[in-house]
Coordinates of C-alpha atoms in Angstrom, one line a residue:
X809 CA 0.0 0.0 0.0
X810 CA 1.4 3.3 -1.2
X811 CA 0.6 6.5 0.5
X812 CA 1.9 10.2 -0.4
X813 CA 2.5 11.8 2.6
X814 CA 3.7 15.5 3.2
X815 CA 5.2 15.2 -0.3
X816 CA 7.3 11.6 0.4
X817 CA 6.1 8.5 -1.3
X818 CA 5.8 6.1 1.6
X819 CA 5.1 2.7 1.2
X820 CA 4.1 0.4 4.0
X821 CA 5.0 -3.1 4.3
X822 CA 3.2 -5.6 6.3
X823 CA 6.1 -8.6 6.5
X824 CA 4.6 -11.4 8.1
X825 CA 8.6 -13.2 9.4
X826 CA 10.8 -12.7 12.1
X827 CA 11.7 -9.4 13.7
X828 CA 14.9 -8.4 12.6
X829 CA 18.1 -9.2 14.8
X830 CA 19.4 -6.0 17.1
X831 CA 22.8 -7.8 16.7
X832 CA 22.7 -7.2 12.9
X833 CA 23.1 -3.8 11.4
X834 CA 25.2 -1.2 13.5
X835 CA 27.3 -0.2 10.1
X836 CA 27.2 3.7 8.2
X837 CA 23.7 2.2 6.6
X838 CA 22.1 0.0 8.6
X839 CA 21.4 0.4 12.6
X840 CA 18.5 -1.2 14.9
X841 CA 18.2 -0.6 18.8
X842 CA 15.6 -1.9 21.2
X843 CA 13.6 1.2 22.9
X844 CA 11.0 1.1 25.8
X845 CA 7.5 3.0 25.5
X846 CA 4.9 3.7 28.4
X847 CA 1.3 2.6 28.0
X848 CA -1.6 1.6 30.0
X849 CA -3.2 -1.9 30.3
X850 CA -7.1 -1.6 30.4
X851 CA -7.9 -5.3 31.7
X852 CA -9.3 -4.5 34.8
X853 CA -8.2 -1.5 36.9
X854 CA -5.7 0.8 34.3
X855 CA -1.9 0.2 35.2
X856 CA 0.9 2.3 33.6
X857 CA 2.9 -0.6 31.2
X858 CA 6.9 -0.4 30.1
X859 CA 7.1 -2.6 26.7
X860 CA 9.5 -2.4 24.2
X861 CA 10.3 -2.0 20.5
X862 CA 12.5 -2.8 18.1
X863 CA 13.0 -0.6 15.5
X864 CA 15.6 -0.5 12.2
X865 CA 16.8 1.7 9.7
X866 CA 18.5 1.3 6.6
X867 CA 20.1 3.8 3.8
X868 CA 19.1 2.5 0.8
X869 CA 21.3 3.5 -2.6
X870 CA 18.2 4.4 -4.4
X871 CA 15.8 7.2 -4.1
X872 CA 12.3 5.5 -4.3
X873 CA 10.8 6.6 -1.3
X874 CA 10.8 5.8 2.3
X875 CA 9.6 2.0 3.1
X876 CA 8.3 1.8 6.5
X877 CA 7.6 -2.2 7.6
X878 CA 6.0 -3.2 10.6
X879 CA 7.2 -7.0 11.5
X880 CA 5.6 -9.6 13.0
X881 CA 7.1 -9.8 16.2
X882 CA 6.1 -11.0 20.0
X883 CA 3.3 -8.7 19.3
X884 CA 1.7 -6.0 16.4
X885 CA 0.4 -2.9 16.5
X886 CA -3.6 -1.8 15.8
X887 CA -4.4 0.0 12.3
X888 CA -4.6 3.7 13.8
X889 CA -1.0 3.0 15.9
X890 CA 0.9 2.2 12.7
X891 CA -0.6 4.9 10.9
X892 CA 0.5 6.6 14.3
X893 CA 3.9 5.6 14.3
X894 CA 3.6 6.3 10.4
X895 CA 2.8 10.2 10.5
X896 CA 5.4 10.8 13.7
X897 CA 8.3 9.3 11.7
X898 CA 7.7 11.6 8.7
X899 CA 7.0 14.6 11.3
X900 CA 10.2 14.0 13.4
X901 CA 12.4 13.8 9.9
X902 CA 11.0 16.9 8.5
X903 CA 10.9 18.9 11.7
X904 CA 15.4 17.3 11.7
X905 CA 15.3 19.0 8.0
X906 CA 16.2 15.0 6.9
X907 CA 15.7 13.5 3.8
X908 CA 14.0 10.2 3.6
X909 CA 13.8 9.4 0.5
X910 CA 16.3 6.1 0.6
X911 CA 15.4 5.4 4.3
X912 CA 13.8 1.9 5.3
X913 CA 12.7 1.6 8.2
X914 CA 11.4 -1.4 10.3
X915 CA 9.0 -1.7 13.6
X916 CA 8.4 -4.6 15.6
X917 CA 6.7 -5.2 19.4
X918 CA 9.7 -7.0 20.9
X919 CA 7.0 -7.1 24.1
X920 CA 4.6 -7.2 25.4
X921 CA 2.7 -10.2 23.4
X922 CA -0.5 -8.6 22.0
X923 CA -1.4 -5.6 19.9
X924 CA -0.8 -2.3 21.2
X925 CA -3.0 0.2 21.0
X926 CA -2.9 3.6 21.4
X927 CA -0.6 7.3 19.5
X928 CA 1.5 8.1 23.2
X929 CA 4.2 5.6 21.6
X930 CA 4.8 7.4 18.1
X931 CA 6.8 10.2 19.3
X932 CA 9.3 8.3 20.5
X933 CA 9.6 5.9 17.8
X934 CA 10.0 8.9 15.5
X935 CA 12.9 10.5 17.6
X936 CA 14.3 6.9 17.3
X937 CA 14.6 6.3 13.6
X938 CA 16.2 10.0 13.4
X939 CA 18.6 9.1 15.7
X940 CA 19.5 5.4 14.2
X941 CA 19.9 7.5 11.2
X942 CA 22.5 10.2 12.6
X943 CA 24.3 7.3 14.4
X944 CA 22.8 8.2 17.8
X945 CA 21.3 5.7 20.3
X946 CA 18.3 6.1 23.3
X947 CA 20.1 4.8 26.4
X948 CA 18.1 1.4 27.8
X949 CA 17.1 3.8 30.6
X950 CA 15.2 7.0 29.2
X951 CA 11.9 7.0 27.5
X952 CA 8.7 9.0 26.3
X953 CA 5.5 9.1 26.2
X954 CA 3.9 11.9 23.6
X955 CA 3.4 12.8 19.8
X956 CA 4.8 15.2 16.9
X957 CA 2.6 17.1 15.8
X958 CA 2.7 18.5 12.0
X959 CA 4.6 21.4 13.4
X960 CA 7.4 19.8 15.2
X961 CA 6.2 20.0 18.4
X962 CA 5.3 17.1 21.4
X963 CA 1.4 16.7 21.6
X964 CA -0.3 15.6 24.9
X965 CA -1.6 12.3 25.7
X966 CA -3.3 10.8 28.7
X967 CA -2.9 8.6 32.0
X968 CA 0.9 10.5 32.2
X969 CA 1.0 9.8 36.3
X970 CA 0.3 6.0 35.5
X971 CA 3.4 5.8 33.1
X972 CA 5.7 7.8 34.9
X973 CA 5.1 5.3 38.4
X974 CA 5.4 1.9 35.5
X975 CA 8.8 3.9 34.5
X976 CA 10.2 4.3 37.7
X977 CA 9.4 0.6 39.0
X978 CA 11.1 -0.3 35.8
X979 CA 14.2 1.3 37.0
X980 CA 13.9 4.2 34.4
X981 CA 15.9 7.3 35.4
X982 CA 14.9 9.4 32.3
X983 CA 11.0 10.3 31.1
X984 CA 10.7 12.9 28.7
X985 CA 6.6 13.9 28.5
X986 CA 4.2 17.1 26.4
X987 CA 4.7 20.3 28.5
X988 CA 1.3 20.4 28.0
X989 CA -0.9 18.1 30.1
X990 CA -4.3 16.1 29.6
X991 CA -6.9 18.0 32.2
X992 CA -8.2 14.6 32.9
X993 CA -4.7 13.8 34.7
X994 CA -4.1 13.5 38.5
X995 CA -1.7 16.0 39.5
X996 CA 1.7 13.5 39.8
X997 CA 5.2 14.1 41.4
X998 CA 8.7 13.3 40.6
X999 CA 10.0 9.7 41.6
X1000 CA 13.2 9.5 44.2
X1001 CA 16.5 9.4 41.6
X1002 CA 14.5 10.1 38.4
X1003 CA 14.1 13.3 36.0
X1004 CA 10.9 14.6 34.2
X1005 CA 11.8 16.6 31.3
X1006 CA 8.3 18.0 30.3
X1007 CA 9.3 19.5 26.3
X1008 CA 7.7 21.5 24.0
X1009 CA 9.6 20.6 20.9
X1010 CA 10.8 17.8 19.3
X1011 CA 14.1 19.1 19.3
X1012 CA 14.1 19.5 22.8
X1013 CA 12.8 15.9 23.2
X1014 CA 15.6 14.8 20.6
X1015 CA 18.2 15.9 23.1
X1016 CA 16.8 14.7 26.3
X1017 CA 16.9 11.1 25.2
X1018 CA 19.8 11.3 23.0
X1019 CA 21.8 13.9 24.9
X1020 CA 23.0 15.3 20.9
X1021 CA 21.3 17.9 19.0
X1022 CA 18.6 17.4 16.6
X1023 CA 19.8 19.7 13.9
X1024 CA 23.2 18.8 12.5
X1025 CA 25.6 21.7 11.5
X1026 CA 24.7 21.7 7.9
X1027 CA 21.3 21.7 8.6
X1028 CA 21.1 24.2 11.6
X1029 CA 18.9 27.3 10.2
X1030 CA 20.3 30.7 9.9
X1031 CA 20.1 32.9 13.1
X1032 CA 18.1 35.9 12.3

């Protein structure tokens, strides 16, 4: 299925075979890391959740568009989260003034088993392929929970106090969230040893998990 998407001919890929091997890949064009994501389980009372993803990119030598596949993994992902994941991939390139024209990029539920549900995970599966493609990695310990918006910046999502508790009995010392926060929230407080970075930008967000910029040298706008 072929999509044109803020002017980039995307092509998704539904590849029903194994998840592709995190130990395969870490050359100039081709990298894959495992990153954690915060959700909420509905069965019964709602619990923050810590799964994790494993997510590729490749430079291709051709210019054909960007091929986004989402593997069959321990789990898959619902129809409105890939076209989630989708959207915040092209958002986070475009806000990083990237091309992505040769990129191919994969996405798998490493776990939990199940489909996930849900747009609080796109953000930071976005920032992820932008880094794999710059060479820079999310530390095993940081995380986020939020969206890009068309703009470039980190939209709200819900049950934030739920997530940030699942992080820290995960052993998370990093959560980056939206500075801007769902009025359905409890009010929630920092865990002992563990930093909140509430960001406005995806470039802000960039660094807090990556601790590099998000704009390379070359493609650093002009200061006024």
């Amino acid at each position: 299925m072929s999509l044109l998407l803020h002017g980039l001919l995307l092509t998704i890929v539904l590849v029903l075979g194994s998840w592709l091997n995190p130990s395969q890949g870490r050359t100039e064009t081709q990298r894959a890391q495992v990153i954690r994501f915060l959700g909420v389980t509905l069965a019964g009372k709602p619990q923050g959740a810590v799964g994790e993803l494993l997510v590729g990119w490749e430079q291709r030598p051709d210019s054909h568009g960007m091929i986004v596949s989402f593997l069959a993994g321990r789990g898959s992902f619902s129809p409105d989260t890939e076209a989630a994941i989708l959207s915040a991939i092209v958002r986070a390139a475009h806000a990083a003034q990237m091309q992505t024209d040769s990129w191919s990029v994969s996405v798998a539920v490493h776990q939990p088993v199940g489909t996930i549900y849900g747009d609080s995970l796109s953000g930071i599966v976005g920032l992820a392929i932008v880094a794999l493609s710059k060479g820079d990695f999310i530390p095993p310990d940081r995380t986020m929970t939020g969206t890009i918006t068309p703009d470039g910046l980190i939209g709200p999502v819900t049950a934030v106090p739920l997530k940030i508790q699942a992080a820290y009995l995960q052993h998370l010392r990093r959560v980056v969230i939206p500075d801007t926060f769902d009025v359905a929230d409890a009010d929630w407080f920092t865990p002992f040893l563990m930093q909140i970075s509430p960001t406005h930008t995806a470039a802000v967000a960039y660094q807090a998990l990556t601790d590099h910029p998000f704009l390379t040298e070359t493609s650093e706008p002009a200061a006024p």
